[in-house]
């Protein structure tokens, strides 16, 4: 990488200097030519206005004034040549004495009374030339003065400036080399010494790995901007339109999920409940070469697993209750069998009727008040399971629920979770150890004001007043985990379900714990 950067910077500097020098040389040459032409013009015009020059040209220069005058002016001004020519084109002065008295090849242009300038190819070489007319006393052109400054004189000036240019170019080249080396070191420090080819390979491997696993990965840099976000993380977090470089606060809504990702909530295997998923997140800081580079959040979808665990926990509770009932029924059958063997048919009949009445009483009471078969079955199941834990679950006498009123409402899930939490709170209350029963849970179901109202009250230890606002937060629980099932999820799920159904849920602690839920009833089509 350092070699590539060095060569690239050197190439850029050399090309830039070459182009700059070429442009400078061209501009300097043009400027020098213009200056030489101006200088030659000034000499020619001044000499053409000297009266003695016109008189010598008209009189044939008997005293040979013009050659001496031309050489003196050339020597004094530094011109390459000063040639005085009469109207017929005969030279009267020239640096080469052999050409004096000979005619010039080109016509005498200054006889028109104007000064003519340009770059000409003369007998002495390429030169910046100016031709000015020589005027007599009457102001009539009688000849011309041709003054030239050879290109070699201009080159001498360029050579004098060339070394200055070369010196400054060398300084620029040295600075370019130093800058390239510093840039290479800075880049290698940022990339931790990894070469470009290795970076490409790492990027390809990273992309293949991140998008090939079934676990969400979200990486955030030290400034809080997202720099890694695989497809599974987008799906689980519901941020399909998020782009790399955005901040977490801009794509993840306020709540427990964001607090876990940003590190405001710390811990391992933290639970967050969204509208679609139950997620387990772990946030790990990333340190590279002793520097904090950000953090990585892994996201696992535990929705189906948690549902299965809860279902398994319910099945275990039901199976325990069924085993207890089986043992109870076995005892009752033994009593009936012995009564019949003893010939006590009347007593056996009376005992059988008592058992039938006791079993059917609770069922008939619930069915008379609860028209929904599913809700009624749920209450009976919860009563049976709670009884095995010495907890009484009863239905409030004022409860009424007509068949169909719970249609399209999450009543079973909401009621089931609330009753389970209440039974757990009562059964685990250390204050009621040794009492029979340990406490009770009262369920109330009513439909008033266009809403289904569900109330679950228990006689457990209740909820501290300073924690009432936290009971619906993911992961909050006052109970110890039971088996593989996570605590602090049930009430969060209930809150999500109630909110999505457009209802409300409130928690209070008048003695034990009390939860009041209001679910708006669905208006059936065709019913006014």
XYZ file of C-alpha atoms in Angstrom:
528
model
C 0.000 0.000 0.000
C 2.816 2.427 0.883
C 4.561 1.743 -2.440
C 1.353 2.248 -4.412
C 0.561 5.513 -2.663
C 4.158 6.722 -3.131
C 4.163 5.931 -6.848
C 0.726 7.471 -7.328
C 1.664 10.688 -5.513
C 5.008 10.898 -7.323
C 3.282 10.399 -10.666
C 0.750 13.111 -9.879
C 3.464 15.523 -8.703
C 5.750 14.859 -11.681
C 2.960 15.195 -14.245
C 1.666 18.332 -12.533
C 5.146 19.873 -12.444
C 5.820 18.951 -16.077
C 2.557 20.453 -17.274
C 3.081 23.509 -15.110
C 6.639 23.971 -16.329
C 5.559 23.630 -19.962
C 2.867 26.244 -19.479
C 5.270 28.487 -17.593
C 7.932 28.150 -20.284
C 5.425 28.957 -22.987
C 4.056 31.972 -21.159
C 7.557 33.145 -20.232
C 8.722 32.774 -23.827
C 5.763 34.757 -25.099
C 6.357 37.430 -22.476
C 10.062 37.593 -23.312
C 9.287 37.895 -27.032
C 6.842 40.709 -26.342
C 9.376 42.508 -24.203
C 12.067 42.046 -26.871
C 9.736 43.413 -29.533
C 8.905 46.412 -27.338
C 12.594 47.006 -26.684
C 13.498 46.714 -30.389
C 10.619 49.035 -31.302
C 11.812 51.681 -28.891
C 15.364 51.538 -30.231
C 14.256 51.627 -33.877
C 11.800 54.494 -33.418
C 14.288 56.570 -31.447
C 17.092 56.047 -33.957
C 14.754 56.738 -36.923
C 13.940 60.156 -35.515
C 17.585 61.279 -35.255
C 18.065 64.024 -37.943
C 21.670 63.016 -38.702
C 20.472 59.552 -39.789
C 18.101 60.965 -42.425
C 20.725 63.452 -43.611
C 23.354 60.710 -43.916
C 20.973 58.486 -45.916
C 20.066 61.324 -48.294
C 23.701 62.488 -48.714
C 25.217 59.025 -49.203
C 26.912 59.067 -45.774
C 30.272 60.459 -46.914
C 31.646 60.433 -43.355
C 30.646 56.800 -42.669
C 28.508 57.960 -39.727
C 25.827 55.305 -40.033
C 28.010 52.168 -39.433
C 29.567 53.727 -36.355
C 26.191 54.972 -35.088
C 24.547 51.581 -35.613
C 27.284 49.720 -33.717
C 27.270 52.245 -30.903
C 23.477 51.948 -30.465
C 23.701 48.128 -30.618
C 26.428 48.057 -27.995
C 24.658 50.538 -25.717
C 21.209 48.871 -25.880
C 22.218 45.198 -25.986
C 20.409 44.624 -29.279
C 21.561 41.805 -31.503
C 21.695 43.986 -34.585
C 20.900 47.527 -35.721
C 20.559 47.859 -39.490
C 19.956 51.180 -41.223
C 18.480 50.811 -44.741
C 17.746 53.461 -47.351
C 14.641 53.598 -49.532
C 16.283 51.372 -52.183
C 16.969 48.572 -49.682
C 20.733 49.105 -49.364
C 22.210 48.436 -45.913
C 24.249 51.336 -44.443
C 24.992 49.636 -41.120
C 25.158 46.010 -40.021
C 27.002 43.940 -37.356
C 28.540 42.014 -40.277
C 30.607 44.580 -42.248
C 30.520 42.335 -45.313
C 26.785 42.952 -45.684
C 27.083 46.759 -45.622
C 26.254 48.144 -49.059
C 24.243 45.102 -50.089
C 20.558 45.063 -50.647
C 18.121 43.264 -48.369
C 16.048 40.447 -49.850
C 12.699 41.700 -48.551
C 11.088 45.030 -49.398
C 11.548 48.127 -47.221
C 8.294 47.974 -45.271
C 8.652 51.099 -43.104
C 8.426 53.444 -46.089
C 4.692 53.494 -45.400
C 5.441 55.556 -42.289
C 4.421 52.826 -39.754
C 6.390 50.634 -37.391
C 6.354 46.910 -38.250
C 7.164 44.264 -35.647
C 7.356 40.485 -35.543
C 9.527 37.430 -35.183
C 11.682 37.117 -38.261
C 14.267 34.759 -39.682
C 17.155 37.030 -40.614
C 20.749 36.555 -41.647
C 21.782 36.300 -37.976
C 19.005 33.885 -37.013
C 15.515 34.009 -35.512
C 14.910 37.313 -33.779
C 12.330 39.686 -32.385
C 12.384 42.470 -34.961
C 11.065 46.041 -35.181
C 11.250 48.232 -38.319
C 10.712 51.971 -37.872
C 10.770 54.622 -40.622
C 13.517 57.254 -40.894
C 11.935 60.660 -41.506
C 13.624 63.619 -43.174
C 13.117 67.236 -42.149
C 9.869 67.342 -44.137
C 8.516 64.235 -42.337
C 8.876 62.024 -45.383
C 10.190 58.428 -44.940
C 13.604 58.090 -46.547
C 14.555 54.700 -45.150
C 14.105 52.399 -42.179
C 15.875 51.245 -39.046
C 15.652 47.489 -38.384
C 16.474 46.452 -34.824
C 16.455 42.834 -33.695
C 17.041 40.868 -30.536
C 18.039 37.284 -31.297
C 16.194 34.331 -29.743
C 19.405 33.308 -28.011
C 19.207 36.473 -25.953
C 15.665 35.488 -24.868
C 16.849 31.946 -24.054
C 19.499 33.392 -21.776
C 16.760 35.042 -19.730
C 14.739 31.814 -19.651
C 17.796 29.862 -18.522
C 18.262 32.313 -15.675
C 14.709 31.599 -14.489
C 14.862 27.855 -15.194
C 17.010 27.089 -12.173
C 14.605 28.914 -9.911
C 11.781 26.830 -11.361
C 13.792 23.629 -10.975
C 14.576 24.498 -7.348
C 10.952 25.074 -6.407
C 9.922 21.946 -8.355
C 12.396 19.886 -6.371
C 10.962 21.273 -3.127
C 7.438 20.351 -4.299
C 8.634 16.843 -5.201
C 10.202 16.327 -1.775
C 7.062 17.566 -0.063
C 4.970 15.209 -2.221
C 7.127 12.234 -1.218
C 6.897 13.156 2.461
C 3.126 13.633 2.197
C 2.703 10.261 0.467
C 4.680 8.474 3.178
C 2.668 10.166 5.926
C -0.575 9.321 4.110
C 0.457 5.681 3.746
C 1.263 5.473 7.458
C -2.049 7.085 8.399
C -4.013 4.718 6.156
C -2.192 1.647 7.487
C -2.850 2.818 11.035
C -6.566 3.205 10.275
C -6.744 -0.178 8.490
C -4.612 -1.865 11.191
C -1.946 -2.795 8.671
C -4.278 -4.713 6.361
C -3.424 -4.443 2.677
C -6.064 -3.554 0.030
C -6.302 -7.107 -1.322
C -6.852 -8.408 2.201
C -9.501 -5.742 2.826
C -11.398 -6.878 -0.295
C -11.234 -10.513 0.830
C -12.401 -9.601 4.327
C -15.305 -7.578 2.946
C -16.428 -10.455 0.726
C -16.190 -12.936 3.585
C -18.012 -10.583 5.938
C -20.882 -9.996 3.523
C -21.251 -13.717 2.856
C -21.234 -14.522 6.566
C -23.516 -11.710 7.734
C -26.224 -12.337 5.167
C -25.977 -16.103 5.402
C -26.710 -16.555 9.113
C -30.160 -16.664 10.703
C -29.247 -14.324 13.527
C -29.488 -10.552 13.461
C -26.212 -8.629 13.650
C -26.084 -4.875 14.191
C -22.735 -3.086 14.510
C -22.427 0.523 15.599
C -19.249 2.611 15.506
C -17.902 4.744 18.322
C -19.959 7.735 17.130
C -23.248 5.828 17.237
C -23.633 5.344 13.474
C -24.693 1.971 12.048
C -21.972 0.385 9.906
C -23.156 -3.253 9.787
C -26.774 -4.354 9.424
C -27.594 -7.755 7.990
C -30.904 -8.861 6.487
C -32.060 -10.744 9.583
C -31.490 -7.692 11.803
C -33.531 -5.551 9.404
C -36.387 -8.063 9.554
C -36.395 -8.498 13.321
C -36.048 -4.790 14.098
C -38.517 -3.735 11.405
C -36.105 -1.211 9.841
C -36.060 -2.408 6.229
C -35.454 1.136 4.931
C -32.517 1.915 7.218
C -29.194 2.819 5.598
C -25.645 2.375 6.795
C -24.272 5.536 8.347
C -27.544 6.478 10.051
C -27.638 6.790 13.814
C -29.483 4.247 15.940
C -31.743 6.991 17.298
C -32.883 7.797 13.742
C -34.069 4.288 12.817
C -35.066 2.561 16.081
C -38.064 4.081 17.901
C -37.859 5.127 21.539
C -38.273 2.253 23.980
C -36.536 -0.638 25.630
C -35.240 -1.986 22.316
C -33.333 1.229 21.587
C -32.029 1.461 25.148
C -30.579 -2.042 24.877
C -28.903 -1.293 21.545
C -27.405 1.997 22.739
C -26.271 0.482 26.046
C -28.535 2.485 28.345
C -29.926 -0.855 29.567
C -27.126 -3.262 30.398
C -27.055 -6.998 30.924
C -26.824 -10.338 29.155
C -29.644 -11.967 27.165
C -31.904 -8.938 27.511
C -35.492 -9.417 26.348
C -37.336 -6.925 24.154
C -40.855 -7.379 22.807
C -41.869 -5.770 19.511
C -45.201 -5.871 17.721
C -44.109 -8.974 15.834
C -41.317 -10.659 17.759
C -39.920 -11.530 21.147
C -36.212 -10.766 20.864
C -33.187 -11.657 22.958
C -30.298 -9.204 22.542
C -26.678 -9.165 23.612
C -24.490 -6.079 23.281
C -20.728 -6.512 23.209
C -18.157 -3.673 22.992
C -15.507 -3.899 20.267
C -11.907 -2.950 21.036
C -9.277 -3.051 18.280
C -5.613 -2.352 18.981
C -6.555 -0.862 22.339
C -9.062 1.570 20.819
C -12.815 1.586 21.341
C -14.307 0.892 17.892
C -17.978 0.677 18.845
C -20.141 -2.321 19.717
C -21.918 -5.273 18.157
C -25.476 -6.316 19.014
C -26.631 -9.857 18.273
C -30.374 -10.393 17.958
C -32.143 -13.741 18.304
C -35.789 -14.372 17.563
C -37.296 -16.287 20.509
C -40.938 -15.761 19.542
C -41.768 -19.342 18.572
C -39.497 -20.864 21.212
C -40.997 -18.728 23.968
C -44.501 -19.608 22.820
C -43.612 -23.310 22.895
C -42.057 -22.970 26.346
C -45.158 -21.257 27.673
C -47.361 -23.846 26.035
C -45.243 -26.603 27.541
C -45.440 -24.939 30.954
C -49.235 -24.802 30.646
C -49.376 -28.430 29.555
C -47.218 -29.434 32.514
C -49.578 -27.571 34.852
C -52.596 -29.245 33.295
C -50.984 -32.664 33.434
C -50.172 -32.128 37.113
C -53.782 -31.149 37.747
C -55.050 -34.140 35.795
C -52.809 -36.486 37.777
C -54.140 -35.002 40.997
C -57.714 -35.322 39.731
C -57.025 -38.877 38.644
C -55.830 -39.691 42.134
C -58.912 -37.946 43.610
C -61.298 -39.782 41.287
C -59.562 -43.059 42.070
C -60.192 -42.481 45.776
C -63.855 -41.656 45.122
C -64.310 -44.764 42.993
C -62.799 -46.872 45.773
C -65.290 -45.362 48.225
C -68.218 -46.159 45.903
C -66.891 -49.673 45.290
C -66.618 -50.424 49.010
C -70.092 -48.994 49.712
C -71.593 -51.254 47.041
C -69.700 -54.284 48.331
C -71.100 -53.586 51.771
C -74.584 -53.413 50.317
C -74.980 -49.704 51.149
C -76.691 -48.904 47.861
C -78.567 -45.891 49.192
C -75.439 -44.392 50.715
C -73.534 -45.004 47.505
C -76.277 -43.279 45.499
C -76.276 -40.267 47.803
C -72.453 -40.012 47.667
C -72.503 -40.198 43.880
C -75.054 -37.370 43.630
C -72.952 -35.183 45.918
C -69.900 -35.720 43.734
C -71.871 -34.910 40.597
C -73.289 -31.724 42.084
C -69.872 -30.595 43.351
C -68.246 -31.157 39.960
C -70.973 -29.513 37.905
C -71.496 -26.484 40.171
C -68.461 -24.495 39.072
C -68.909 -25.432 35.407
C -72.586 -24.480 35.341
C -71.897 -21.199 37.142
C -69.288 -20.184 34.574
C -71.345 -21.306 31.578
C -74.328 -19.349 32.869
C -72.361 -16.103 32.923
C -69.797 -16.600 30.150
C -71.316 -17.216 26.725
C -67.966 -17.744 24.972
C -67.060 -21.457 25.132
C -63.340 -20.701 24.715
C -63.220 -18.178 27.578
C -65.314 -20.466 29.790
C -63.004 -23.413 29.103
C -59.983 -21.235 29.874
C -61.420 -20.207 33.245
C -62.261 -23.802 34.180
C -58.741 -24.937 33.233
C -57.143 -22.120 35.262
C -59.353 -22.970 38.254
C -58.270 -26.588 38.120
C -54.574 -25.785 37.837
C -54.743 -23.110 40.558
C -56.516 -25.489 42.936
C -53.499 -27.801 42.843
C -51.417 -24.887 44.121
C -53.889 -24.135 46.895
C -55.135 -20.990 45.147
C -58.810 -20.296 44.557
C -59.767 -18.743 41.200
C -63.343 -17.523 41.104
C -65.515 -15.552 38.758
C -67.024 -12.299 39.994
C -70.827 -12.753 40.314
C -71.388 -9.556 38.308
C -69.493 -10.932 35.311
C -71.387 -11.235 32.012
C -70.023 -12.058 28.534
C -72.361 -12.919 25.699
C -71.347 -15.304 22.943
C -69.577 -13.478 20.096
C -68.672 -10.377 22.102
C -65.047 -11.548 22.340
C -64.818 -12.082 18.580
C -61.533 -10.818 17.045
C -60.282 -9.743 20.486
C -57.188 -11.206 22.215
C -59.219 -12.094 25.303
C -57.821 -15.619 25.775
C -54.171 -14.534 25.641
C -54.707 -11.457 27.798
C -56.838 -13.219 30.401
C -54.624 -16.310 30.480
C -51.458 -14.311 31.141
C -53.078 -12.129 33.788
C -54.527 -15.129 35.655
C -51.208 -17.006 35.471
C -49.353 -14.035 36.920
C -51.936 -13.631 39.669
C -51.843 -17.339 40.620
C -48.026 -17.272 40.702
C -48.044 -14.181 42.923
C -50.472 -15.770 45.413
C -48.861 -19.235 45.412
C -45.354 -17.811 45.914
C -46.360 -15.370 48.659
C -44.224 -16.301 51.705
C -46.805 -14.743 54.045
C -49.358 -17.488 53.306
C -47.144 -20.523 53.863
C -49.155 -23.162 55.766
C -52.550 -21.574 55.133
C -55.382 -23.344 53.284
C -56.161 -21.949 50.784
C -53.214 -19.616 50.299
C -55.284 -16.903 48.645
C -57.642 -16.186 45.803
C -57.799 -14.624 42.376
C -60.989 -12.876 41.257
C -61.799 -12.492 37.560
C -64.423 -10.026 36.299
C -65.709 -9.799 32.697
C -68.256 -7.164 31.680
C -69.296 -5.354 28.498
C -70.245 -1.714 29.028
C -69.767 1.481 27.065
C -68.835 -0.308 23.834
C -65.861 -2.048 25.427
C -65.070 -5.398 27.011
C -63.694 -4.824 30.509
C -61.459 -7.491 32.036
C -60.334 -7.229 35.646
C -58.033 -9.638 37.503
C -57.414 -9.092 41.217
C -55.305 -11.225 43.558
C -54.539 -11.309 47.274
C -50.786 -11.599 46.773
C -48.070 -9.205 47.983
C -49.028 -6.599 45.360
C -46.801 -4.239 43.405
C -44.649 -1.531 45.028
C -46.116 1.890 44.262
C -42.825 3.126 42.819
C -42.711 0.215 40.351
C -46.235 0.390 38.927
C -44.997 2.251 35.846
C -42.464 -0.510 35.094
C -44.650 -3.627 35.197
C -45.262 -3.534 31.430
C -41.588 -3.034 30.531
C -39.921 -5.974 28.792
C -37.975 -8.052 31.263
C -39.460 -6.572 34.450
C -40.498 -9.208 36.997
C -40.463 -9.684 40.743
C -40.514 -13.493 40.411
C -37.723 -16.005 39.990
C -37.381 -17.752 36.589
C -39.203 -21.060 36.333
C -37.474 -23.622 34.154
C -36.503 -22.333 30.691
C -39.342 -19.832 30.538
C -38.263 -16.193 30.754
C -39.790 -13.878 33.291
C -40.903 -10.336 32.545
C -42.396 -11.208 29.157
C -46.059 -12.009 29.873
C -47.188 -8.533 30.922
C -45.176 -6.950 28.117
C -46.939 -9.216 25.618
C -50.300 -8.390 27.165
C -49.549 -4.680 26.897
C -48.589 -5.059 23.199
C -51.752 -7.066 22.427
C -54.053 -4.633 24.230
C -52.446 -1.605 22.597
C -52.626 -3.147 19.113
C -56.326 -3.902 19.706
C -56.879 -0.215 20.510
C -57.498 -0.843 24.207
C -55.964 0.221 27.489
C -54.473 -1.602 30.468
C -53.804 -0.234 33.935
C -52.103 -1.706 36.990
C -52.833 -0.838 40.599
C -52.167 -2.350 44.004
C -55.095 -1.771 46.395
C -53.925 -4.684 48.549
C -52.778 -7.312 46.201
C -52.302 -6.616 42.498
C -55.089 -5.497 40.176
C -55.078 -5.230 36.392
C -57.890 -3.536 34.488
C -58.150 -3.998 30.726
C -60.556 -2.286 28.333
C -60.874 -3.682 24.788
C -63.137 -1.862 22.315
C -65.810 -4.162 20.880
C -65.758 -4.791 17.146
C -68.804 -3.559 15.231
C -70.170 -6.355 13.083
C -71.034 -5.633 9.483
C -74.749 -5.242 8.903
C -75.460 -4.537 12.582
C -76.539 -0.990 13.420
